[in-house]
Amino acid sequence: MSVDPRFPQALLDDEAVAGARVLTSLAGRPDALVVLGSGLAGALDEAWGAPVGAVPLGDIPGVVAPVADGHGRELRAYETNGGVVLVATGRTHLYEGLGARPVTALSRAGVAAGISRAVLTNANGCLKPWNLGDVMAITDHVNLSGASPFDGPLFLDVSAVWDAQMTGALRGVCQREGTYAILRGPEYQTMAETRILAGLGVDCVGMSTVMEAITLHALGVRVAGMSVVSDLSFADAPTDPSAVVEAASAARQTVVAGIEAALGT
């Protein structure tokens, strides 16, 4: 895809370039970036073995170390299928009050380092009668966070953020597919909000991923996403953060298969 030069000018600043130097020091120029959401930090340990390099996320310029439960705090580099894949074992969220810049810092550094593909994962609150541990291939999103990676008159077409070929590969692995909505958080949605979101056609809701996806898309990176059903938003019981992490952990095998399928396209 062609890239409007205004977006690299706005996003690939000195901070991103400095971050890229850290990333390339791990194993050379990377081909892809994977971001692991809640409860998924060690998902690739068994499948891909020991990383060839690693660095604390907080040591990368512009990146803030994750603080949410269930998130790792390390960036790892793996050599797989003849290429280098960077894997973030956790992420920063808008609800931490830092704004979109730190949330997208790793994505921007990854692009400056050379990535051309990305797979983003998260845990969600599900608005459908699905099962805990189901994995949804993200086919579209709704940005209800009130935030954007950009400031000023930078008008980006976001009608096709999620790469069709990579998402097609996920369909052969994931139990579900659908639309993901981002809310800023950190509070979960009310029952009234849940009904409204479901009426709008949203399948799952969370507090991450969309800022990264928009940023990567603006910079010409092919993006795919998976969202793990870790809370049933229509359930009578209150949402338990530890249960969210536990449900996401149970989906690791599917998530790993999805990552490998998407990166194989």
PDB file of C-alpha atoms in Angstrom:
ATOM      1  CA  MET A   1       0.000   0.000   0.000  1.00  0.00           C
ATOM      2  CA  SER A   2       1.143   3.547  -0.675  1.00  0.00           C
ATOM      3  CA  VAL A   3       1.930   5.693   2.346  1.00  0.00           C
ATOM      4  CA  ASP A   4       1.097   9.369   2.602  1.00  0.00           C
ATOM      5  CA  PRO A   5       4.485  10.959   3.443  1.00  0.00           C
ATOM      6  CA  ARG A   6       2.840  13.157   6.056  1.00  0.00           C
ATOM      7  CA  PHE A   7       2.374  10.175   8.354  1.00  0.00           C
ATOM      8  CA  PRO A   8       6.041   9.105   8.551  1.00  0.00           C
ATOM      9  CA  GLN A   9       6.923  12.762   9.045  1.00  0.00           C
ATOM     10  CA  ALA A  10       4.475  13.009  11.945  1.00  0.00           C
ATOM     11  CA  LEU A  11       5.117   9.638  13.563  1.00  0.00           C
ATOM     12  CA  LEU A  12       8.708   8.576  12.886  1.00  0.00           C
ATOM     13  CA  ASP A  13      10.393  11.204  15.010  1.00  0.00           C
ATOM     14  CA  ASP A  14      13.765  11.123  16.769  1.00  0.00           C
ATOM     15  CA  GLU A  15      12.230   9.060  19.564  1.00  0.00           C
ATOM     16  CA  ALA A  16      11.078   6.373  17.116  1.00  0.00           C
ATOM     17  CA  VAL A  17      14.487   6.306  15.438  1.00  0.00           C
ATOM     18  CA  ALA A  18      16.220   5.931  18.805  1.00  0.00           C
ATOM     19  CA  GLY A  19      13.827   3.119  19.677  1.00  0.00           C
ATOM     20  CA  ALA A  20      14.577   1.432  16.373  1.00  0.00           C
ATOM     21  CA  ARG A  21      18.275   1.318  17.240  1.00  0.00           C
ATOM     22  CA  VAL A  22      17.444  -0.654  20.380  1.00  0.00           C
ATOM     23  CA  LEU A  23      15.195  -3.006  18.427  1.00  0.00           C
ATOM     24  CA  THR A  24      17.733  -3.749  15.702  1.00  0.00           C
ATOM     25  CA  SER A  25      20.444  -4.362  18.310  1.00  0.00           C
ATOM     26  CA  LEU A  26      18.578  -7.502  19.411  1.00  0.00           C
ATOM     27  CA  ALA A  27      18.821  -9.523  16.194  1.00  0.00           C
ATOM     28  CA  GLY A  28      19.170  -7.178  13.244  1.00  0.00           C
ATOM     29  CA  ARG A  29      16.366  -5.798  11.097  1.00  0.00           C
ATOM     30  CA  PRO A  30      12.991  -7.232  12.216  1.00  0.00           C
ATOM     31  CA  ASP A  31      10.330  -8.478   9.819  1.00  0.00           C
ATOM     32  CA  ALA A  32       7.296  -8.403  12.106  1.00  0.00           C
ATOM     33  CA  LEU A  33       5.964  -7.271  15.460  1.00  0.00           C
ATOM     34  CA  VAL A  34       3.667  -9.257  17.756  1.00  0.00           C
ATOM     35  CA  VAL A  35       2.011  -7.630  20.775  1.00  0.00           C
ATOM     36  CA  LEU A  36       0.659  -9.998  23.427  1.00  0.00           C
ATOM     37  CA  GLY A  37      -2.290  -8.876  25.545  1.00  0.00           C
ATOM     38  CA  SER A  38      -3.522  -9.745  29.029  1.00  0.00           C
ATOM     39  CA  GLY A  39      -2.646 -13.268  30.132  1.00  0.00           C
ATOM     40  CA  LEU A  40      -0.672 -14.051  26.985  1.00  0.00           C
ATOM     41  CA  ALA A  41       2.833 -12.957  28.004  1.00  0.00           C
ATOM     42  CA  GLY A  42       4.424 -16.404  27.773  1.00  0.00           C
ATOM     43  CA  ALA A  43       2.324 -17.721  24.903  1.00  0.00           C
ATOM     44  CA  LEU A  44       5.240 -18.213  22.505  1.00  0.00           C
ATOM     45  CA  ASP A  45       7.776 -19.626  24.975  1.00  0.00           C
ATOM     46  CA  GLU A  46       7.115 -23.270  24.165  1.00  0.00           C
ATOM     47  CA  ALA A  47       6.331 -22.830  20.478  1.00  0.00           C
ATOM     48  CA  TRP A  48       9.362 -20.736  19.540  1.00  0.00           C
ATOM     49  CA  GLY A  49      11.873 -21.604  22.237  1.00  0.00           C
ATOM     50  CA  ALA A  50      14.347 -19.177  23.730  1.00  0.00           C
ATOM     51  CA  PRO A  51      14.557 -15.704  22.197  1.00  0.00           C
ATOM     52  CA  VAL A  52      17.793 -14.614  20.553  1.00  0.00           C
ATOM     53  CA  GLY A  53      17.590 -11.261  22.294  1.00  0.00           C
ATOM     54  CA  ALA A  54      15.499  -9.383  24.835  1.00  0.00           C
ATOM     55  CA  VAL A  55      15.203  -5.958  26.426  1.00  0.00           C
ATOM     56  CA  PRO A  56      12.906  -4.457  29.084  1.00  0.00           C
ATOM     57  CA  LEU A  57      10.149  -2.518  27.341  1.00  0.00           C
ATOM     58  CA  GLY A  58      10.853   0.451  29.577  1.00  0.00           C
ATOM     59  CA  ASP A  59      14.414   0.648  28.202  1.00  0.00           C
ATOM     60  CA  ILE A  60      13.153   1.450  24.693  1.00  0.00           C
ATOM     61  CA  PRO A  61      12.981   5.228  24.087  1.00  0.00           C
ATOM     62  CA  GLY A  62       9.406   6.450  24.309  1.00  0.00           C
ATOM     63  CA  VAL A  63       8.007   3.137  25.579  1.00  0.00           C
ATOM     64  CA  VAL A  64       6.553   3.014  29.091  1.00  0.00           C
ATOM     65  CA  ALA A  65       6.765  -0.305  30.930  1.00  0.00           C
ATOM     66  CA  PRO A  66       3.335  -1.977  31.248  1.00  0.00           C
ATOM     67  CA  VAL A  67       1.678  -1.817  34.658  1.00  0.00           C
ATOM     68  CA  ALA A  68      -1.531  -3.823  34.141  1.00  0.00           C
ATOM     69  CA  ASP A  69      -1.890  -7.265  35.704  1.00  0.00           C
ATOM     70  CA  GLY A  70      -1.281 -10.106  33.263  1.00  0.00           C
ATOM     71  CA  HIS A  71       1.137  -8.088  31.124  1.00  0.00           C
ATOM     72  CA  GLY A  72       4.825  -8.838  30.728  1.00  0.00           C
ATOM     73  CA  ARG A  73       7.435  -6.095  30.632  1.00  0.00           C
ATOM     74  CA  GLU A  74       9.875  -7.393  28.048  1.00  0.00           C
ATOM     75  CA  LEU A  75      10.430  -7.201  24.294  1.00  0.00           C
ATOM     76  CA  ARG A  76      11.862 -10.403  22.849  1.00  0.00           C
ATOM     77  CA  ALA A  77      13.375 -11.156  19.457  1.00  0.00           C
ATOM     78  CA  TYR A  78      12.866 -14.573  17.861  1.00  0.00           C
ATOM     79  CA  GLU A  79      14.310 -16.043  14.699  1.00  0.00           C
ATOM     80  CA  THR A  80      11.563 -18.042  13.014  1.00  0.00           C
ATOM     81  CA  ASN A  81      10.950 -19.114   9.420  1.00  0.00           C
ATOM     82  CA  GLY A  82      14.070 -17.305   8.283  1.00  0.00           C
ATOM     83  CA  GLY A  83      13.083 -13.938   9.732  1.00  0.00           C
ATOM     84  CA  VAL A  84      13.157 -11.931  12.939  1.00  0.00           C
ATOM     85  CA  VAL A  85       9.932 -11.389  14.873  1.00  0.00           C
ATOM     86  CA  LEU A  86       9.763  -8.960  17.775  1.00  0.00           C
ATOM     87  CA  VAL A  87       7.350  -9.975  20.538  1.00  0.00           C
ATOM     88  CA  ALA A  88       6.127  -7.542  23.179  1.00  0.00           C
ATOM     89  CA  THR A  89       4.939  -9.489  26.222  1.00  0.00           C
ATOM     90  CA  GLY A  90       2.717  -6.597  27.331  1.00  0.00           C
ATOM     91  CA  ARG A  91       1.573  -3.096  26.422  1.00  0.00           C
ATOM     92  CA  THR A  92       0.714   0.351  27.770  1.00  0.00           C
ATOM     93  CA  HIS A  93      -2.902   1.583  27.776  1.00  0.00           C
ATOM     94  CA  LEU A  94      -4.639   4.926  27.341  1.00  0.00           C
ATOM     95  CA  TYR A  95      -6.201   4.575  30.799  1.00  0.00           C
ATOM     96  CA  GLU A  96      -2.771   5.039  32.340  1.00  0.00           C
ATOM     97  CA  GLY A  97      -3.186   8.715  31.473  1.00  0.00           C
ATOM     98  CA  LEU A  98      -0.158   8.962  29.207  1.00  0.00           C
ATOM     99  CA  GLY A  99      -1.854   9.741  25.899  1.00  0.00           C
ATOM    100  CA  ALA A 100      -1.511   8.014  22.552  1.00  0.00           C
ATOM    101  CA  ARG A 101       2.186   8.736  22.030  1.00  0.00           C
ATOM    102  CA  PRO A 102       3.564   6.246  24.590  1.00  0.00           C
ATOM    103  CA  VAL A 103       0.855   3.737  23.659  1.00  0.00           C
ATOM    104  CA  THR A 104       2.089   3.742  20.055  1.00  0.00           C
ATOM    105  CA  ALA A 105       5.812   4.202  20.771  1.00  0.00           C
ATOM    106  CA  LEU A 106       6.740   0.558  20.214  1.00  0.00           C
ATOM    107  CA  SER A 107       4.761   0.397  16.976  1.00  0.00           C
ATOM    108  CA  ARG A 108       6.498   3.503  15.678  1.00  0.00           C
ATOM    109  CA  ALA A 109       9.926   2.204  16.658  1.00  0.00           C
ATOM    110  CA  GLY A 110       9.113  -1.105  14.985  1.00  0.00           C
ATOM    111  CA  VAL A 111       8.308   0.621  11.713  1.00  0.00           C
ATOM    112  CA  ALA A 112      11.482   2.695  11.929  1.00  0.00           C
ATOM    113  CA  ALA A 113      13.379  -0.572  12.469  1.00  0.00           C
ATOM    114  CA  GLY A 114      11.885  -2.150   9.349  1.00  0.00           C
ATOM    115  CA  ILE A 115       8.805  -4.243  10.205  1.00  0.00           C
ATOM    116  CA  SER A 116       6.238  -4.823   7.459  1.00  0.00           C
ATOM    117  CA  ARG A 117       3.668  -6.928   9.361  1.00  0.00           C
ATOM    118  CA  ALA A 118       2.139  -6.929  12.826  1.00  0.00           C
ATOM    119  CA  VAL A 119      -0.168  -9.165  14.839  1.00  0.00           C
ATOM    120  CA  LEU A 120      -1.905  -7.512  17.788  1.00  0.00           C
ATOM    121  CA  THR A 121      -3.680  -9.485  20.512  1.00  0.00           C
ATOM    122  CA  ASN A 122      -5.825  -8.590  23.502  1.00  0.00           C
ATOM    123  CA  ALA A 123      -8.409  -9.816  26.004  1.00  0.00           C
ATOM    124  CA  ASN A 124     -11.995  -8.613  25.698  1.00  0.00           C
ATOM    125  CA  GLY A 125     -15.423  -8.283  27.201  1.00  0.00           C
ATOM    126  CA  CYS A 126     -17.734 -10.215  24.889  1.00  0.00           C
ATOM    127  CA  LEU A 127     -21.158  -8.903  23.869  1.00  0.00           C
ATOM    128  CA  LYS A 128     -22.190 -12.117  22.123  1.00  0.00           C
ATOM    129  CA  PRO A 129     -23.309 -15.507  23.523  1.00  0.00           C
ATOM    130  CA  TRP A 130     -19.838 -16.918  22.954  1.00  0.00           C
ATOM    131  CA  ASN A 131     -17.605 -18.952  25.253  1.00  0.00           C
ATOM    132  CA  LEU A 132     -14.788 -17.902  27.534  1.00  0.00           C
ATOM    133  CA  GLY A 133     -11.520 -18.655  25.778  1.00  0.00           C
ATOM    134  CA  ASP A 134     -12.906 -18.222  22.263  1.00  0.00           C
ATOM    135  CA  VAL A 135     -10.575 -16.217  20.036  1.00  0.00           C
ATOM    136  CA  MET A 136     -12.042 -13.635  17.671  1.00  0.00           C
ATOM    137  CA  ALA A 137     -10.273 -12.545  14.499  1.00  0.00           C
ATOM    138  CA  ILE A 138     -10.686  -8.768  14.374  1.00  0.00           C
ATOM    139  CA  THR A 139     -12.281  -7.796  11.061  1.00  0.00           C
ATOM    140  CA  ASP A 140     -13.047  -4.161  11.946  1.00  0.00           C
ATOM    141  CA  HIS A 141     -13.005  -1.796  14.891  1.00  0.00           C
ATOM    142  CA  VAL A 142     -14.918   1.059  16.505  1.00  0.00           C
ATOM    143  CA  ASN A 143     -12.830   3.767  18.174  1.00  0.00           C
ATOM    144  CA  LEU A 144     -14.780   5.058  21.175  1.00  0.00           C
ATOM    145  CA  SER A 145     -11.695   6.070  23.147  1.00  0.00           C
ATOM    146  CA  GLY A 146     -11.808   9.738  22.208  1.00  0.00           C
ATOM    147  CA  ALA A 147      -8.139   9.456  21.227  1.00  0.00           C
ATOM    148  CA  SER A 148      -6.117   9.356  18.017  1.00  0.00           C
ATOM    149  CA  PRO A 149      -2.441   8.734  17.244  1.00  0.00           C
ATOM    150  CA  PHE A 150      -2.461  11.996  15.280  1.00  0.00           C
ATOM    151  CA  ASP A 151      -2.938  15.694  15.926  1.00  0.00           C
ATOM    152  CA  GLY A 152      -3.824  18.250  13.290  1.00  0.00           C
ATOM    153  CA  PRO A 153      -5.313  17.834   9.799  1.00  0.00           C
ATOM    154  CA  LEU A 154      -3.979  14.331   9.110  1.00  0.00           C
ATOM    155  CA  PHE A 155      -6.973  12.589   7.578  1.00  0.00           C
ATOM    156  CA  LEU A 156      -6.384   8.857   7.308  1.00  0.00           C
ATOM    157  CA  ASP A 157      -8.667   6.357   5.576  1.00  0.00           C
ATOM    158  CA  VAL A 158      -9.257   3.678   8.219  1.00  0.00           C
ATOM    159  CA  SER A 159     -11.827   1.652   6.283  1.00  0.00           C
ATOM    160  CA  ALA A 160      -9.330  -1.174   5.743  1.00  0.00           C
ATOM    161  CA  VAL A 161      -6.955  -1.183   8.723  1.00  0.00           C
ATOM    162  CA  TRP A 162      -7.098  -4.963   9.149  1.00  0.00           C
ATOM    163  CA  ASP A 163      -5.240  -6.749   6.356  1.00  0.00           C
ATOM    164  CA  ALA A 164      -7.605  -8.997   4.394  1.00  0.00           C
ATOM    165  CA  GLN A 165      -5.071 -11.727   3.627  1.00  0.00           C
ATOM    166  CA  MET A 166      -3.737 -11.977   7.175  1.00  0.00           C
ATOM    167  CA  THR A 167      -7.264 -11.919   8.592  1.00  0.00           C
ATOM    168  CA  GLY A 168      -8.242 -14.634   6.140  1.00  0.00           C
ATOM    169  CA  ALA A 169      -5.483 -16.803   7.571  1.00  0.00           C
ATOM    170  CA  LEU A 170      -6.871 -16.220  11.062  1.00  0.00           C
ATOM    171  CA  ARG A 171     -10.295 -17.476  10.012  1.00  0.00           C
ATOM    172  CA  GLY A 172      -8.854 -20.956   9.686  1.00  0.00           C
ATOM    173  CA  VAL A 173      -7.717 -20.867  13.317  1.00  0.00           C
ATOM    174  CA  CYS A 174      -9.989 -18.613  15.385  1.00  0.00           C
ATOM    175  CA  GLN A 175     -13.397 -19.731  16.598  1.00  0.00           C
ATOM    176  CA  ARG A 176     -14.970 -16.323  15.911  1.00  0.00           C
ATOM    177  CA  GLU A 177     -14.604 -13.167  13.851  1.00  0.00           C
ATOM    178  CA  GLY A 178     -16.065  -9.725  14.335  1.00  0.00           C
ATOM    179  CA  THR A 179     -15.819  -6.083  15.371  1.00  0.00           C
ATOM    180  CA  TYR A 180     -13.773  -4.875  18.339  1.00  0.00           C
ATOM    181  CA  ALA A 181     -14.492  -1.574  20.100  1.00  0.00           C
ATOM    182  CA  ILE A 182     -12.008   0.331  22.222  1.00  0.00           C
ATOM    183  CA  LEU A 183     -13.081   2.289  25.296  1.00  0.00           C
ATOM    184  CA  ARG A 184     -10.560   4.350  27.226  1.00  0.00           C
ATOM    185  CA  GLY A 185     -11.182   2.631  30.580  1.00  0.00           C
ATOM    186  CA  PRO A 186     -10.018   1.766  33.163  1.00  0.00           C
ATOM    187  CA  GLU A 187     -13.577   1.079  34.333  1.00  0.00           C
ATOM    188  CA  TYR A 188     -15.532  -1.650  32.588  1.00  0.00           C
ATOM    189  CA  GLN A 189     -18.756  -0.710  30.815  1.00  0.00           C
ATOM    190  CA  THR A 190     -22.172  -0.478  32.474  1.00  0.00           C
ATOM    191  CA  MET A 191     -25.020  -2.762  31.441  1.00  0.00           C
ATOM    192  CA  ALA A 192     -26.604   0.158  29.588  1.00  0.00           C
ATOM    193  CA  GLU A 193     -23.354   0.749  27.703  1.00  0.00           C
ATOM    194  CA  THR A 194     -23.164  -2.958  26.951  1.00  0.00           C
ATOM    195  CA  ARG A 195     -26.640  -2.899  25.397  1.00  0.00           C
ATOM    196  CA  ILE A 196     -25.809   0.196  23.352  1.00  0.00           C
ATOM    197  CA  LEU A 197     -22.558  -1.294  22.058  1.00  0.00           C
ATOM    198  CA  ALA A 198     -24.260  -4.549  21.120  1.00  0.00           C
ATOM    199  CA  GLY A 199     -26.938  -2.575  19.291  1.00  0.00           C
ATOM    200  CA  LEU A 200     -24.231  -0.785  17.314  1.00  0.00           C
ATOM    201  CA  GLY A 201     -22.912  -4.097  16.015  1.00  0.00           C
ATOM    202  CA  VAL A 202     -19.922  -4.420  18.333  1.00  0.00           C
ATOM    203  CA  ASP A 203     -18.981  -8.002  19.168  1.00  0.00           C
ATOM    204  CA  CYS A 204     -16.249  -7.461  21.763  1.00  0.00           C
ATOM    205  CA  VAL A 205     -14.945  -4.495  23.726  1.00  0.00           C
ATOM    206  CA  GLY A 206     -11.608  -3.683  25.338  1.00  0.00           C
ATOM    207  CA  MET A 207      -9.120  -0.928  26.135  1.00  0.00           C
ATOM    208  CA  SER A 208      -6.237  -1.462  23.733  1.00  0.00           C
ATOM    209  CA  THR A 209      -4.988  -2.363  20.252  1.00  0.00           C
ATOM    210  CA  VAL A 210      -6.767   0.233  18.108  1.00  0.00           C
ATOM    211  CA  MET A 211      -4.214   3.044  18.606  1.00  0.00           C
ATOM    212  CA  GLU A 212      -1.444   0.663  17.577  1.00  0.00           C
ATOM    213  CA  ALA A 213      -3.392  -0.652  14.595  1.00  0.00           C
ATOM    214  CA  ILE A 214      -4.177   2.818  13.242  1.00  0.00           C
ATOM    215  CA  THR A 215      -0.556   3.892  13.641  1.00  0.00           C
ATOM    216  CA  LEU A 216       0.809   0.818  11.883  1.00  0.00           C
ATOM    217  CA  HIS A 217      -1.732   1.118   9.073  1.00  0.00           C
ATOM    218  CA  ALA A 218      -0.827   4.775   8.539  1.00  0.00           C
ATOM    219  CA  LEU A 219       2.804   3.724   8.133  1.00  0.00           C
ATOM    220  CA  GLY A 220       2.092   0.997   5.577  1.00  0.00           C
ATOM    221  CA  VAL A 221       2.317  -2.047   7.849  1.00  0.00           C
ATOM    222  CA  ARG A 222      -0.035  -4.988   7.276  1.00  0.00           C
ATOM    223  CA  VAL A 223      -1.990  -5.571  10.483  1.00  0.00           C
ATOM    224  CA  ALA A 224      -3.980  -8.491  11.890  1.00  0.00           C
ATOM    225  CA  GLY A 225      -5.611  -8.808  15.284  1.00  0.00           C
ATOM    226  CA  MET A 226      -6.973 -11.432  17.650  1.00  0.00           C
ATOM    227  CA  SER A 227      -9.140 -10.801  20.689  1.00  0.00           C
ATOM    228  CA  VAL A 228      -9.643 -13.435  23.401  1.00  0.00           C
ATOM    229  CA  VAL A 229     -13.069 -13.717  25.034  1.00  0.00           C
ATOM    230  CA  SER A 230     -12.137 -13.346  28.696  1.00  0.00           C
ATOM    231  CA  ASP A 231     -15.289 -11.787  30.168  1.00  0.00           C
ATOM    232  CA  LEU A 232     -18.973 -12.204  29.300  1.00  0.00           C
ATOM    233  CA  SER A 233     -20.309  -8.665  29.522  1.00  0.00           C
ATOM    234  CA  PHE A 234     -23.954  -9.720  29.794  1.00  0.00           C
ATOM    235  CA  ALA A 235     -23.251 -12.037  32.748  1.00  0.00           C
ATOM    236  CA  ASP A 236     -24.781 -11.180  36.121  1.00  0.00           C
ATOM    237  CA  ALA A 237     -21.508 -11.578  38.018  1.00  0.00           C
ATOM    238  CA  PRO A 238     -19.172  -8.551  38.329  1.00  0.00           C
ATOM    239  CA  THR A 239     -16.104  -8.534  36.094  1.00  0.00           C
ATOM    240  CA  ASP A 240     -13.108 -10.078  37.869  1.00  0.00           C
ATOM    241  CA  PRO A 241      -9.739  -8.870  36.471  1.00  0.00           C
ATOM    242  CA  SER A 242      -7.975 -12.058  37.594  1.00  0.00           C
ATOM    243  CA  ALA A 243     -10.579 -14.160  35.771  1.00  0.00           C
ATOM    244  CA  VAL A 244      -9.929 -12.121  32.626  1.00  0.00           C
ATOM    245  CA  VAL A 245      -6.238 -13.043  32.758  1.00  0.00           C
ATOM    246  CA  GLU A 246      -7.052 -16.702  33.466  1.00  0.00           C
ATOM    247  CA  ALA A 247      -9.456 -16.965  30.525  1.00  0.00           C
ATOM    248  CA  ALA A 248      -6.944 -15.364  28.177  1.00  0.00           C
ATOM    249  CA  SER A 249      -4.236 -17.763  29.308  1.00  0.00           C
ATOM    250  CA  ALA A 250      -6.459 -20.717  28.398  1.00  0.00           C
ATOM    251  CA  ALA A 251      -6.548 -19.522  24.781  1.00  0.00           C
ATOM    252  CA  ARG A 252      -2.777 -19.497  24.281  1.00  0.00           C
ATOM    253  CA  GLN A 253      -2.674 -22.457  21.902  1.00  0.00           C
ATOM    254  CA  THR A 254      -5.164 -20.844  19.528  1.00  0.00           C
ATOM    255  CA  VAL A 255      -3.402 -17.487  19.741  1.00  0.00           C
ATOM    256  CA  VAL A 256      -0.039 -19.042  18.870  1.00  0.00           C
ATOM    257  CA  ALA A 257      -1.565 -20.874  15.901  1.00  0.00           C
ATOM    258  CA  GLY A 258      -3.150 -17.627  14.761  1.00  0.00           C
ATOM    259  CA  ILE A 259       0.104 -15.696  15.012  1.00  0.00           C
ATOM    260  CA  GLU A 260       1.909 -18.303  12.949  1.00  0.00           C
ATOM    261  CA  ALA A 261      -0.890 -18.426  10.362  1.00  0.00           C
ATOM    262  CA  ALA A 262      -1.060 -14.649   9.962  1.00  0.00           C
ATOM    263  CA  LEU A 263       2.704 -14.230   9.703  1.00  0.00           C
ATOM    264  CA  GLY A 264       2.799 -17.018   7.125  1.00  0.00           C
ATOM    265  CA  THR A 265       0.859 -14.969   4.567  1.00  0.00           C
TER     266      THR A 265
END
